[in-house]
Structure formats: C-alpha cells, structure tokens
Coordinates of C-alpha atoms in Angstrom, one line a residue:
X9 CA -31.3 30.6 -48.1
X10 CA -33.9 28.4 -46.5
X11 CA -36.3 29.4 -43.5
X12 CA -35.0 25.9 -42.4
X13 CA -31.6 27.3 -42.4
X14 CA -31.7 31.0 -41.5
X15 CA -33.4 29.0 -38.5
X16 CA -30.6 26.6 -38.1
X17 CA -27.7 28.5 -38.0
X18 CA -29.3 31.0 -35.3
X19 CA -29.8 27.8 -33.5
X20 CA -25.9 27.2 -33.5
X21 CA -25.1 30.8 -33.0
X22 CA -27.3 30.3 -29.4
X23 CA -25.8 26.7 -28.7
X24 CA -22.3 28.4 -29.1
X25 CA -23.2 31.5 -26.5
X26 CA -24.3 29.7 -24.0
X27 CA -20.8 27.9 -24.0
X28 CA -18.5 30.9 -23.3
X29 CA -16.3 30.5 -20.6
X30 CA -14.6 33.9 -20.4
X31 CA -17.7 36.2 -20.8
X32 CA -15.8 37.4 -24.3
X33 CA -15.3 34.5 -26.6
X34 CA -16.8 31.1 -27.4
X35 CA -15.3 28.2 -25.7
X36 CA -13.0 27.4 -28.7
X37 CA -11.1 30.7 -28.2
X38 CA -10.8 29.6 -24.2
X39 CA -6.8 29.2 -24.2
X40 CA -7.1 26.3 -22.2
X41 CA -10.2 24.6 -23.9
X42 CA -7.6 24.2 -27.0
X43 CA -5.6 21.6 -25.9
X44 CA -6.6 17.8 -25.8
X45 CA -6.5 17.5 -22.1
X46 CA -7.7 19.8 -19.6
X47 CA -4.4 21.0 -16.7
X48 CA -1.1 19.5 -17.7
X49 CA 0.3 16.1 -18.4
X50 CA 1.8 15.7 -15.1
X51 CA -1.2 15.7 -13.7
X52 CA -2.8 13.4 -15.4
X53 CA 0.1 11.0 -15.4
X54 CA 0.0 11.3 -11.6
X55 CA -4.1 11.1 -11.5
X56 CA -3.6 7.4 -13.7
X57 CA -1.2 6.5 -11.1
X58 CA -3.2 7.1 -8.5
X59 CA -6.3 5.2 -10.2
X60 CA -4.5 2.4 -10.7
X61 CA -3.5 2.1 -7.3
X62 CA -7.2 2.3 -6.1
X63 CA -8.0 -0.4 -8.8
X64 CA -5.5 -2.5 -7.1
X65 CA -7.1 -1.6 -3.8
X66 CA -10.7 -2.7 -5.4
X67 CA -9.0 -6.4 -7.1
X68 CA -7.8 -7.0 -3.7
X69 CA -11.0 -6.2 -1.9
X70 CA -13.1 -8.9 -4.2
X71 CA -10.5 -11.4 -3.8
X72 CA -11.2 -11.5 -0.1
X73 CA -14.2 -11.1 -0.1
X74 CA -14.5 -14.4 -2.3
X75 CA -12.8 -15.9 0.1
X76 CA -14.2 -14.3 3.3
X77 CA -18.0 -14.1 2.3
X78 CA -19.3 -14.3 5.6
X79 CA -17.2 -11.6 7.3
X80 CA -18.0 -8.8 4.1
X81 CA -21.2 -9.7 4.9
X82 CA -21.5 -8.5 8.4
X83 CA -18.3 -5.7 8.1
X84 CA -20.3 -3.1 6.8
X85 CA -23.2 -3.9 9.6
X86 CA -20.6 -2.7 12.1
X87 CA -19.4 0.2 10.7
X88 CA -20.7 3.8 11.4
X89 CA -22.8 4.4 8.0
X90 CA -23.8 8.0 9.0
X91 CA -20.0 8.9 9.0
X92 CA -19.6 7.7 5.7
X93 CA -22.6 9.5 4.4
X94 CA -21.3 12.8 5.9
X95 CA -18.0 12.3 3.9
X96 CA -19.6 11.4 1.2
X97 CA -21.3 14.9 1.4
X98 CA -18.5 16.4 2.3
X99 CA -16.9 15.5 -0.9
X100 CA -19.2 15.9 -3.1
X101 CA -19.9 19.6 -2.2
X102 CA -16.1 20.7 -2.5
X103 CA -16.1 19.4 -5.8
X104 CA -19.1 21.3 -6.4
X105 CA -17.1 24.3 -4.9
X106 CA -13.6 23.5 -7.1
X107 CA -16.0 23.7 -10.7
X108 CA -17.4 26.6 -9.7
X109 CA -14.1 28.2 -8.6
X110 CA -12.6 27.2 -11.7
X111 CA -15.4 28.7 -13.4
X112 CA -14.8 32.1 -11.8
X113 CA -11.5 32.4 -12.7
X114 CA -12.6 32.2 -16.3
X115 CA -14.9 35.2 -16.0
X116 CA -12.4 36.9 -14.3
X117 CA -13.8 36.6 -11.3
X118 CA -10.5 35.6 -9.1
X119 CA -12.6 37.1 -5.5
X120 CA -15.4 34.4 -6.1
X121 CA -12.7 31.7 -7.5
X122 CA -10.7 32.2 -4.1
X123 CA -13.8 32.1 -2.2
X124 CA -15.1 28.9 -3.7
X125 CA -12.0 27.4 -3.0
X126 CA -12.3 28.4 0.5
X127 CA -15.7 26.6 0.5
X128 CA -14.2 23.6 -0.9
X129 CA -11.3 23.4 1.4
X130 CA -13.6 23.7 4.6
X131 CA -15.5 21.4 3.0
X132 CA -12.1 18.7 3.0
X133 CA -11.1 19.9 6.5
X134 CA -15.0 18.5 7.3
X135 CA -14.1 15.1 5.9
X136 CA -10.5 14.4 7.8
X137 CA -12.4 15.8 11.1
X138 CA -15.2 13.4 10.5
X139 CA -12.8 10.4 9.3
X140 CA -10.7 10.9 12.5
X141 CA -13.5 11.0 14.5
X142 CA -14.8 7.5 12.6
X143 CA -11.8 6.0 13.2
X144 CA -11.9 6.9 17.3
X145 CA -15.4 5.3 17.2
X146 CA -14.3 2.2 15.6
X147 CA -11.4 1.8 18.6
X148 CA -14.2 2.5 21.1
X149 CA -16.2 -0.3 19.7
X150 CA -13.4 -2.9 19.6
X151 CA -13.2 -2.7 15.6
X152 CA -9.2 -2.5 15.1
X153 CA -7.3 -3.8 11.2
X154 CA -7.1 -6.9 12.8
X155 CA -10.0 -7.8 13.6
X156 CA -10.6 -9.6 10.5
X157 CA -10.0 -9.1 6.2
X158 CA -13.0 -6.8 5.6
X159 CA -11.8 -4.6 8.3
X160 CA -8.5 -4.8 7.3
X161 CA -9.1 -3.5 3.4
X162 CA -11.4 -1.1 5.3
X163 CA -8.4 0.7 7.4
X164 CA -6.3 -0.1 4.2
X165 CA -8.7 1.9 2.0
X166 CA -9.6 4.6 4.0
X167 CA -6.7 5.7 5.3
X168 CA -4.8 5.6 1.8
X169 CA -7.6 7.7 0.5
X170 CA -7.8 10.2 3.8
X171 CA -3.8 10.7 2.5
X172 CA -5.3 11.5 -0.7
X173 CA -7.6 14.0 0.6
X174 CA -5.2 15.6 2.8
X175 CA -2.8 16.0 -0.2
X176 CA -5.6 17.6 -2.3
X177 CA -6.5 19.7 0.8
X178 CA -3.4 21.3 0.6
X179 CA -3.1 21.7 -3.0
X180 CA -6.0 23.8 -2.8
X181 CA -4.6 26.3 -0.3
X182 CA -1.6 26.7 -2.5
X183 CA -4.5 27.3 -5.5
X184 CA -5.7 30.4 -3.2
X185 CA -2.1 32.0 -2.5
X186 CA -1.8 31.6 -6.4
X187 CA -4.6 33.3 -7.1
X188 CA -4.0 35.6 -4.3
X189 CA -0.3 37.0 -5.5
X190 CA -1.5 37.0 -9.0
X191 CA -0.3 34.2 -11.0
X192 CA -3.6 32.2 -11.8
X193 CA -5.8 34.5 -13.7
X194 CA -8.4 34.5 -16.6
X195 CA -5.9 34.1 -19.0
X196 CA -3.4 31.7 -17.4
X197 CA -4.9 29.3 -15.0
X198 CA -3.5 25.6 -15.8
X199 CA -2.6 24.7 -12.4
X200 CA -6.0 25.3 -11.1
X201 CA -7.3 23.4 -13.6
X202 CA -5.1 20.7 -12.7
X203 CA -5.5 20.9 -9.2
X204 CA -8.8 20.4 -10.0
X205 CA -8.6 17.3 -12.3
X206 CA -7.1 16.1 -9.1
X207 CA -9.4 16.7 -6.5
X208 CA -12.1 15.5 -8.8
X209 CA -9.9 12.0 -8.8
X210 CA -10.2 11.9 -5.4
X211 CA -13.9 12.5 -5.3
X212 CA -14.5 10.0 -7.2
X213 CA -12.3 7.5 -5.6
X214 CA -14.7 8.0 -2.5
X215 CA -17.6 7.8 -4.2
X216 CA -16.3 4.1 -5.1
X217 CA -15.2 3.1 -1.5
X218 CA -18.4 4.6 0.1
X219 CA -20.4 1.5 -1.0
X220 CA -18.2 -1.0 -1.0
X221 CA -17.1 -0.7 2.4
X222 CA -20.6 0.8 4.0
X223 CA -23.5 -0.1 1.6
X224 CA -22.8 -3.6 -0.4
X225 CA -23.4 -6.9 1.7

C-alpha cells in the first residue's frame, strides 16, 4: 500500500468522524439518517402543500404588480421596514435554535434540546408580538387591505404566514412536553425532526416575503 493511500484513507476515516451525530457512530448508523427523507412523509406532504400555496401567493403578487406598477412601487415605501427586519431576525434565530435542538437530541442531550427549543419558541412569540404590533402601526397610519392591490397581497401574505408561524409555534411546545415525558430521545426522535422540516418551511417562506413586500420596488 501506497503512502498516497495509507494517506487517503486516514483522510476518509477523519471526514467520516467529524460527521457523527450521536457521539457513538458515523452518521450512516444514525437510525434516522437512513431513510431517504429526513421526519416522516406526512410532513413533507403537508410542507409541499404549504409551498405550493405560498407559490400561488408569489404568481398572484407579480400578476398585480404587472398591472399595478406604480402602487408596488411606492407600497413598500410606506411600510414599516424595521419591523420586517426584526422578524426577519426573529426567524432566522429560532431556526438557528430548532438545528441545534435537534442536534442535542442526537447526543443525547434532551436538557439542551428542550432548552433550544425554548429559545426558538421565544424567538416565534418575538415575531407574532412584533407582527401585531406592525399591523397596529399600519391602522394608525391609514394603511388598511383596501387601500390599494400591493397592500392588499401585503395583509394577504402576511397574515397567511403569521398563521403559519403560530401553527409551528405551537408545534414546538408540544416538541418540549415530548421530550419532557420521554418519548423523543436519542434513539427515536422523528417528530422533532419533522417539526423541524416544518418550521424550517416556514422560515423560509419569510425569508421570501420579507423582500418582496419591504425591499423590491
């Protein structure tokens, strides 16, 4: 055997450790890494559904904004861009927060794991406080879903997606009393995971809206 080689395969051998999930076993003995998708079917047959409603949401929102240039134009100007910012944080953070609770469970970690979670769910209570308190602001400075199509997709948009996030909010509190009573753990954790798929869906939904709606002119 080659230097080249001996070389080689230690190289593989390092790749392959620094992909263990569970602190015992390379990430092709992870239980759940096995499988084609990561959480369950359902899931994911709910997280296309939900796409393909947002892509709906997005077709709309170019068709009338062909046909309302002027007012996409000068929608965003109005709107409060620092609130959408803060959410954007907001979101961003939990999800940082859900892949690292995820993460814990799989060291067998289910203290940190219900922790992070707890992170990620202040984290979404942030963004339906500051949402609500957007929407208030937008009353107080005459901008209503009738006041014209971009503001109309805008109340649309949001507020399917706020539903989203309060949905996924919740799904995450029921993630903690799971972990809590003892049936997610290092070995069987699919609903986490696809709780997480979810609120990951959601994310990036947002990350979408945000500049369409506050940045784009």
């Amino acid at each position: 055997m080659t230097v080249s080689n001996v070389a080689s395969e230690q190289f593989v051998g390092q790749a392959e450790e620094t992909f263990y999930l569970n602190g015992s076993g390379s990430v092709t003995t992870e239980p759940e890494t096995l499988k084609k998708i990561p959480g369950n079917k359902a899931v994911w047959v709910g997280i296309f559904a939900e796409l393909s409603e947002f892509a709906v949401f997005f077709i709309a929102y170019f068709i009338a904004k062909a046909h309302n240039p002027i007012e996409f134009e000068q929608g965003p100007l109005a709107l409060n861009t620092l609130a959408g910012t803060l959410n954007t944080f907001a979101l961003i953070t939990s999800s940082y927060f859900v892949a690292k609770s995820l993460a814990a469970i799989r060291v067998n970690d289910p203290q940190k794991s219900i922790r992070c979670l707890s992170y990620a769910v202040c984290c979404g209570a942030l963004y339906l406080l500051i949402k609500f308190w957007e929407y208030h602001w937008n009353v107080d400075h005459g901008i209503h879903a009738d006041t014209n199509s971009f503001f109309s997709m805008y109340y649309y948009m949001t507020f399917n997606h706020l539903i989203h996030v309060s949905w996924a909010t919740l799904s995450l509190l029921w993630a903690i009393s799971q972990i809590k009573v003892g049936n997610y753990t290092q070995q069987r954790h699919v609903g986490l995971t696809a709780i997480a798929c979810y609120w990951h869906m959601v994310d990036l939904a947002w990350v979408i809206i945000f500049p369409l709606l506050y940045v784009l002119r």
